[in-house]
Short mmCIF file of C-alpha atoms in Angstrom, two decimals:
data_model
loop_
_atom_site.label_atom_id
_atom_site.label_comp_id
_atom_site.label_asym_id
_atom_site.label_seq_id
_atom_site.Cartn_x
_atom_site.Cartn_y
_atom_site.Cartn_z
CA UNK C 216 106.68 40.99 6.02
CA UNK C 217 109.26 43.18 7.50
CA UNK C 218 108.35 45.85 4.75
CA UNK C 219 104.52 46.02 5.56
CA UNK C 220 105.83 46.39 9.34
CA UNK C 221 107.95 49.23 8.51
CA UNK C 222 105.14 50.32 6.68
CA UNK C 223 102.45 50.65 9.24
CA UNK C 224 104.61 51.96 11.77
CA UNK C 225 105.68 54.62 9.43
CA UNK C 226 101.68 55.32 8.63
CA UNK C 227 100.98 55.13 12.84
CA UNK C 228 103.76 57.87 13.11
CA UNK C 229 102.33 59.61 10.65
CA UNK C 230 99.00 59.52 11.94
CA UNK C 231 100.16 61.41 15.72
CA UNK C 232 101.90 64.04 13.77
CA UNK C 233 99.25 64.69 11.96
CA UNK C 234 96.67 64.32 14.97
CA UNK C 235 98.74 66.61 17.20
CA UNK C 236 98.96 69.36 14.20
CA UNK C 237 94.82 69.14 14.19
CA UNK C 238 94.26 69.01 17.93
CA UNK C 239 96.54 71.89 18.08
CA UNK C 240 94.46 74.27 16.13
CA UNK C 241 91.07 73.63 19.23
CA UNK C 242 88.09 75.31 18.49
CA UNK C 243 89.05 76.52 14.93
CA UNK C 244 88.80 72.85 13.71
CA UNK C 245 85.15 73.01 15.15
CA UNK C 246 83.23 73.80 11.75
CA UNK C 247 85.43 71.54 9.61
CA UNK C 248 85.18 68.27 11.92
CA UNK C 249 81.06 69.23 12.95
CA UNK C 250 80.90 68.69 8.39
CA UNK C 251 82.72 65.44 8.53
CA UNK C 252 80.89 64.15 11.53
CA UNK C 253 77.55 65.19 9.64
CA UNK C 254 78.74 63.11 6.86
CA UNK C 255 80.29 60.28 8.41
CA UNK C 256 76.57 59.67 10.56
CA UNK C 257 74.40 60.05 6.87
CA UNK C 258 76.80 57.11 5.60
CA UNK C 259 75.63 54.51 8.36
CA UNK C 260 77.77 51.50 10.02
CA UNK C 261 80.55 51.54 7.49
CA UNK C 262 83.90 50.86 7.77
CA UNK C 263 84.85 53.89 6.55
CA UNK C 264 82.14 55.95 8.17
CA UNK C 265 83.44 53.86 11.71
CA UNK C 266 87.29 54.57 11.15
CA UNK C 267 86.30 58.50 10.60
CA UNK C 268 84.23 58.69 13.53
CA UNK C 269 86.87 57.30 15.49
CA UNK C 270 89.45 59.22 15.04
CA UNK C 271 87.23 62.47 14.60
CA UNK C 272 85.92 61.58 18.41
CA UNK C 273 89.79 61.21 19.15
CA UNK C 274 90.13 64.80 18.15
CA UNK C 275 87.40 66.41 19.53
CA UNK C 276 88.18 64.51 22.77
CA UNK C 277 91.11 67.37 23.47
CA UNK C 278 88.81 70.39 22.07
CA UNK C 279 87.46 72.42 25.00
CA UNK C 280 83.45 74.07 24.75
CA UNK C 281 80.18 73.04 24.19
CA UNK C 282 80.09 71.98 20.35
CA UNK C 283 83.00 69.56 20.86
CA UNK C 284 80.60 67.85 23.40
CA UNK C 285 77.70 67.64 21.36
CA UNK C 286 79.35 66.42 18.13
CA UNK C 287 80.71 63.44 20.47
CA UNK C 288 76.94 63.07 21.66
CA UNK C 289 76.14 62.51 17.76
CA UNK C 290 78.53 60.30 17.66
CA UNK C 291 77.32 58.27 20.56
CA UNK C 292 73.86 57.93 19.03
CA UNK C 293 75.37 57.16 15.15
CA UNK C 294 75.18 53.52 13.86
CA UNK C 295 78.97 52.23 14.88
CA UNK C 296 79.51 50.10 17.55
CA UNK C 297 83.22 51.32 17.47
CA UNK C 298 82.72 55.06 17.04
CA UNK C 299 80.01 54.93 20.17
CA UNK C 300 82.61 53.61 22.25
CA UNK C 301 85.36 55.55 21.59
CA UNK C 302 83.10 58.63 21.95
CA UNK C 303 82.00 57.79 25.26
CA UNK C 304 85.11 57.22 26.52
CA UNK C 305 85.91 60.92 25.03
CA UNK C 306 82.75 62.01 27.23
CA UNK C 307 83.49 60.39 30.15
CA UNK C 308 87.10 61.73 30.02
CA UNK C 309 85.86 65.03 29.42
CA UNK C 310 83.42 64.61 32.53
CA UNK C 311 86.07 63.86 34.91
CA UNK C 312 88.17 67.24 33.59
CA UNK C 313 85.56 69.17 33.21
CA UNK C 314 81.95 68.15 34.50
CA UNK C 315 79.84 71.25 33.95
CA UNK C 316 80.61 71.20 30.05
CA UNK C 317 79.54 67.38 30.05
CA UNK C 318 76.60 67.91 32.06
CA UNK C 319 75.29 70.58 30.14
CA UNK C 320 75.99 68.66 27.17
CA UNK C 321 73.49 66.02 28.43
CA UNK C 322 70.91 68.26 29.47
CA UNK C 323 70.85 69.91 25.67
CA UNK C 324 71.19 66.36 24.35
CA UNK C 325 67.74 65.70 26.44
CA UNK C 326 66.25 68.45 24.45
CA UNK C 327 67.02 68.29 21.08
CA UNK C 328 67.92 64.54 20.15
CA UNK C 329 65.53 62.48 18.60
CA UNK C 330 63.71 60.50 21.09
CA UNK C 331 64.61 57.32 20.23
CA UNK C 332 68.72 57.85 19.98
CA UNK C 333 71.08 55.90 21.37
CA UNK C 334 72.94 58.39 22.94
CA UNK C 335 70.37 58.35 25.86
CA UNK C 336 69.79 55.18 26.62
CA UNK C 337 74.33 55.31 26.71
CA UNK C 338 74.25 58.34 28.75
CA UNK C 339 72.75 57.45 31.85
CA UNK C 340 75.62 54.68 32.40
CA UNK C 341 78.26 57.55 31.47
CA UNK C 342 76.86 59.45 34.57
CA UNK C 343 77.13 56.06 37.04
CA UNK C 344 81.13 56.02 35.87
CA UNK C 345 81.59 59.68 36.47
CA UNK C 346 79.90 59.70 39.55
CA UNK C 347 79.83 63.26 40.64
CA UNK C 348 77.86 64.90 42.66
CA UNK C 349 75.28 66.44 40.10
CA UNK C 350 74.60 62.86 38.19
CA UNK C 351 71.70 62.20 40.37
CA UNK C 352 69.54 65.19 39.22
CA UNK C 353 71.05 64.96 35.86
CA UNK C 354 69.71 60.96 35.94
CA UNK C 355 66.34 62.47 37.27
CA UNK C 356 66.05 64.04 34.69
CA UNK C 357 66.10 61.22 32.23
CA UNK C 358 63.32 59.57 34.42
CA UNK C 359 60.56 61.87 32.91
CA UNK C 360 61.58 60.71 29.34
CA UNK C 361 58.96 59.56 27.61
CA UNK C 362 60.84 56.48 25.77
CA UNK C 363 60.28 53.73 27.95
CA UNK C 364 64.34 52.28 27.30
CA UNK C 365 65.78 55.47 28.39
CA UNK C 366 64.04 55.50 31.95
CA UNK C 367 65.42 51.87 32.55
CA UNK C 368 68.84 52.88 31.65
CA UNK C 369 68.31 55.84 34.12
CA UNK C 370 66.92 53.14 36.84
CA UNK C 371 69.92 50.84 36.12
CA UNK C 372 72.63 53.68 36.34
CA UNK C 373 70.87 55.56 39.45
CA UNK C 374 71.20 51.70 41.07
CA UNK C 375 74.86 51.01 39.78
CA UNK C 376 75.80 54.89 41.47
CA UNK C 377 74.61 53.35 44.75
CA UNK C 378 73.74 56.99 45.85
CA UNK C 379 70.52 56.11 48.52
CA UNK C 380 69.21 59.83 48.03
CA UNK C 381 68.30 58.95 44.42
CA UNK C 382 65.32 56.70 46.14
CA UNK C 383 62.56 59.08 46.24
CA UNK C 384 63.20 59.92 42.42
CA UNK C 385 61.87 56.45 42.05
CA UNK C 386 59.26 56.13 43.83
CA UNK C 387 56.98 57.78 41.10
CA UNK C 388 58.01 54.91 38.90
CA UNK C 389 56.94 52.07 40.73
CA UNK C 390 53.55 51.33 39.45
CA UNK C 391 54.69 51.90 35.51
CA UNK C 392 54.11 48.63 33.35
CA UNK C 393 55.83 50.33 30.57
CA UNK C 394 57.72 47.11 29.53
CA UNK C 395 61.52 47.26 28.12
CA UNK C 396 64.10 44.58 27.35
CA UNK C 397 67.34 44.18 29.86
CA UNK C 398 70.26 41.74 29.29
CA UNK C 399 69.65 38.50 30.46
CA UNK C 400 72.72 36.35 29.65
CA UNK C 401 71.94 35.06 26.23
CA UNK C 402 68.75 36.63 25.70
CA UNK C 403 66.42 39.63 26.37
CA UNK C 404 64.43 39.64 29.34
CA UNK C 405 60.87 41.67 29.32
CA UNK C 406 60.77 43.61 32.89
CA UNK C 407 58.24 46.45 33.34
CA UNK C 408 59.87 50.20 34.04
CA UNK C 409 57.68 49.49 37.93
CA UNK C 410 59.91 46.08 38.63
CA UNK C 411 63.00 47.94 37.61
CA UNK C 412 62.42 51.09 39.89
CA UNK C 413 61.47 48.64 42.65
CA UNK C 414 64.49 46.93 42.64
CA UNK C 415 66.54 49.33 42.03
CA UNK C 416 64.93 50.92 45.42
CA UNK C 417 65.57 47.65 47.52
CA UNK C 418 69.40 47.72 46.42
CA UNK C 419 69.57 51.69 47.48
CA UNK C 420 68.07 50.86 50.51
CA UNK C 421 70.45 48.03 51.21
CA UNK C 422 73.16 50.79 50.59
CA UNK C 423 72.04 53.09 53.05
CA UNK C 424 71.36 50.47 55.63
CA UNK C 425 75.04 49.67 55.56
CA UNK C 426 75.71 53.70 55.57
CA UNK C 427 74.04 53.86 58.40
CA UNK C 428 74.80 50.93 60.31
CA UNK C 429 72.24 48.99 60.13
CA UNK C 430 69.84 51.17 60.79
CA UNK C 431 66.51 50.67 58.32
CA UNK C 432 66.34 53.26 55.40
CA UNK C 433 63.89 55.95 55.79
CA UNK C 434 61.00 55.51 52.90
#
């Protein structure tokens, strides 16, 4: 037992000299880690696929421009539960650094992912942790999507940022009976996109009731 200890700390020693002799190298490590990313996403939810992710999203989490950013958007729409997660916390650490290279990140990811990725439906709620001031019109902007579950994560996250200007950018929404599926304790709940962007209205209006003390908001 002791052995197999000694072991894996040795191999966890290894592991940060090795990281910090990668990370060191920044944006020359680019092309090499945008190949193994490519590959790592064609193999699927594997373990193997999951632990390279991982620890490629650890690396490109201390790389600086705009290709480090969009190879950990790949990552955040891949198959792994594990490798989204760690990427988005690269992202959102990245965003509170430096939130011009994240935000532009999103705004390309609006434009050239597949419609249906994960990454957007994940990237609203990125936004509602960052909480700068430019996530509202970057969240707008994922209103006019045309998949149904990305608009309700937009709704959700503009709701969770509590930010009462975001209520006009709902107001177009109100009447849409696009249906999606939120979390409802143990199982899916169908809402329509117009029940979502009402609500999510009501609570911003509670917000800036209490912002303005207790004066009604102004519709």
């Amino acid at each position: 037992m002791a052995t197999k200890l000694d072991e894996l700390f040795l191999a966890e020693r290894t592991v940060r000299r090795l990281h910090a002799e990668l990370a060191s190298q920044g944006k020359k490590l680019v092309p090499e880690i945008a190949k193994r990313t490519r590959a790592a996403l064609e193999e699927g939810d594997t373990d193997d696929a999951a632990a390279t992710l991982v620890r490629l999203s650890v690396l490109l989490g201390e790389i600086e421009g705009p290709e480090a950013v969009d190879l950990l958007v790949d990552i955040l729409g891949g198959e792994s539960a594990e490798a989204r997660a760690v990427a988005g916390e690269e992202l959102e650490n990245i965003a509170f650094e430096r939130f011009k290279e994240v935000a532009l990140g999103i705004e390309r990811a609006l434009a050239r992912l597949p419609k249906d990725s994960p990454a957007l439906t994940e990237l609203p709620y990125l936004l509602a942790e960052v909480a700068e001031p430019g996530c509202v019109k970057l969240l707008g902007k994922f209103l006019a999507h045309s998949e149904g579950e990305v608009v309700a994560s937009a709704i959700e996250a503009l709701a969770e940022l509590g930010d009462p200007t975001a209520a006009p950018l709902l107001a177009p929404l109100v009447r849409d009976g696009r249906q999606v599926e939120v979390d409802d304790e143990a199982e899916g709940l169908l809402v329509t996109i117009g029940e979502l962007a009402h609500e999510a209205r009501e609570l911003l209006g509670e917000v800036e009731t209490k912002q303005s003390g207790g004066k009604p908001p102004r519709r």
